[in-house]
Short mmCIF file of C-alpha atoms in Angstrom, two decimals:
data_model
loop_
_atom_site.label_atom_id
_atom_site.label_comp_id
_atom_site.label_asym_id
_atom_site.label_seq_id
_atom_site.Cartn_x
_atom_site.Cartn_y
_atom_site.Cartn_z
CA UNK A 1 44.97 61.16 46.91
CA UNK A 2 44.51 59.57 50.54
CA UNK A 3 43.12 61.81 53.03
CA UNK A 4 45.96 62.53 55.56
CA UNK A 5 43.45 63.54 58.53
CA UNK A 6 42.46 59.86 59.29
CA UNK A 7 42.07 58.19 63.05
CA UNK A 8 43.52 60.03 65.72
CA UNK A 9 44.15 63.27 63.55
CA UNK A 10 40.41 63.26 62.68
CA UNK A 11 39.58 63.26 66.32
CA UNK A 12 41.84 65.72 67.15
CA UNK A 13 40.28 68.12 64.38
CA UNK A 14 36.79 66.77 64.98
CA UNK A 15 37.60 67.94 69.18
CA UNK A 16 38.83 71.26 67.80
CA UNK A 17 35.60 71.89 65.88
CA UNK A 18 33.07 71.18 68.47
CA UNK A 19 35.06 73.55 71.57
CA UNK A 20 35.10 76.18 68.30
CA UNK A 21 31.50 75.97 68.28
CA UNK A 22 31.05 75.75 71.70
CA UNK A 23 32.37 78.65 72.45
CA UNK A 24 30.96 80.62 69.43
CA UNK A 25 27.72 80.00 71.15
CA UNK A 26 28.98 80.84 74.90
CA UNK A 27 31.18 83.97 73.57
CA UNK A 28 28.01 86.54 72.78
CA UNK A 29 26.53 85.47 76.41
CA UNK A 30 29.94 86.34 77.88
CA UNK A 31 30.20 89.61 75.84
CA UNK A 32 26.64 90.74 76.99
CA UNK A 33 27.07 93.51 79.60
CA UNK A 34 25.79 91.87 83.18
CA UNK A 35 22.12 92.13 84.21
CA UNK A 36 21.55 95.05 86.07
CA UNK A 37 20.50 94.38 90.23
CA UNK A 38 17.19 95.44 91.80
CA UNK A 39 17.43 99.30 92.98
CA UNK A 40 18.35 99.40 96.40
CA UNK A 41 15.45 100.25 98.67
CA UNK A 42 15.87 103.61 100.52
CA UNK A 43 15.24 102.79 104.40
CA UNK A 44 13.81 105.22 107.14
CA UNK A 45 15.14 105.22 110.45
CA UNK A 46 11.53 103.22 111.45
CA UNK A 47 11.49 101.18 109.18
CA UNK A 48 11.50 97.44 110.92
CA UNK A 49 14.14 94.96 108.63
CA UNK A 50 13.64 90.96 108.44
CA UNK A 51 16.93 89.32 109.87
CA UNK A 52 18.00 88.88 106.19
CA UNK A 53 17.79 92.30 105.17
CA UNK A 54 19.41 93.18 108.37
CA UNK A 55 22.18 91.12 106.93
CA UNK A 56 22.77 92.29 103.85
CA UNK A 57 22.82 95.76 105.05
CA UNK A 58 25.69 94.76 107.93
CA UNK A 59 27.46 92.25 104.88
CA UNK A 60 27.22 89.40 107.59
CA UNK A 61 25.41 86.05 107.13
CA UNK A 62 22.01 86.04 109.04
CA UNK A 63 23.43 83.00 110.96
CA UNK A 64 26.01 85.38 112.41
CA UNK A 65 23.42 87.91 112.97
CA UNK A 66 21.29 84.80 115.15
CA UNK A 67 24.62 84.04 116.99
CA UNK A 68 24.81 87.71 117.93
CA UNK A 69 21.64 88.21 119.20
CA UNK A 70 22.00 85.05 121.46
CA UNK A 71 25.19 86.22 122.79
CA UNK A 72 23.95 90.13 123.17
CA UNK A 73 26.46 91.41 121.03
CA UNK A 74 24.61 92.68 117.97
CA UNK A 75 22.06 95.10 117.29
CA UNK A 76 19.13 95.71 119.02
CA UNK A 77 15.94 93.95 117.92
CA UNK A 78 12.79 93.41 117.91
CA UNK A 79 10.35 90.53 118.66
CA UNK A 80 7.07 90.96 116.95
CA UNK A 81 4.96 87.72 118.11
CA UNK A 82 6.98 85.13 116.62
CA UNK A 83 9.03 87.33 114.37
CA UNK A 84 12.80 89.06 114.68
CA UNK A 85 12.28 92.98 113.01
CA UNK A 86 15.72 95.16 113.13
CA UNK A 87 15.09 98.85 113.03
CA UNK A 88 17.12 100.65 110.65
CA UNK A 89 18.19 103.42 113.01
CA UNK A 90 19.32 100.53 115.14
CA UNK A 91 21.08 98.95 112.76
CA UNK A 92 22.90 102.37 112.34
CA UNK A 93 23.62 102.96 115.54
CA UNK A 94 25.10 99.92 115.79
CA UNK A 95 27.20 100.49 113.04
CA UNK A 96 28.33 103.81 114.41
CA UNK A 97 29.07 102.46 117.72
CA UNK A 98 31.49 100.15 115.72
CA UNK A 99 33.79 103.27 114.54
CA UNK A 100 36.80 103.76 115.68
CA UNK A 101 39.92 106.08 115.12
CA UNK A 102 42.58 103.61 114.66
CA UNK A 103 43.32 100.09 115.83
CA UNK A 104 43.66 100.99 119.30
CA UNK A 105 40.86 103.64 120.13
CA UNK A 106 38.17 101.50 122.22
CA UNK A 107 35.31 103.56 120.78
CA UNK A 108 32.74 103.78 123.60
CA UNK A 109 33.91 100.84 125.58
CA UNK A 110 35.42 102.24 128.58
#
């Protein structure tokens, strides 16, 4: 009996078989619970942040923290010869300076 799965059918079937096995191989890396981060770090209120970790703690890019810091309207920092240090209780304040009631309170802006 002539095989019926000849030309494009085979291709079709031989396409099936390798995404099948494809994914058979991707599926238990999918089905792996994810990789557990780094423990935060616990900060103390002296503790002197690089401009990246200064970042990540206000969830803004560090370019956005260098525009701020020409323009005077971010956190206080540091110079430290050549280097940019944030202290975490500045970082803080800054953040608490930021609160506000509702969409109209000014917070300390008079």
């Amino acid at each position: 009996m002539p095989n019926p799965n000849t030309g494009s059918d085979q291709a079709i079937l031989d396409l099936i078989a390798y995404f099948a096995k494809r994914d058979s191989l991707l599926l238990p890396r999918l089905l792996q619970p994810p990789k557990k981060s780094a423990k935060r770090r616990r900060f103390s209120d002296s503790d002197l942040l690089r401009p990246i970790e200064a970042a990540r703690i206000l969830k803004v890019r560090p370019k956005t923290l260098a525009n701020w810091r020409v323009s005077g309207v971010g956190p206080k920092f540091t110079r430290l010869g050549g280097a940019i240090v944030y202290r975490y209780s500045e970082l803080q304040a800054f953040i608490a300076k930021g609160s506000r009631a509702s969409t109209s309170d000014k917070g300390d802006a008079q």
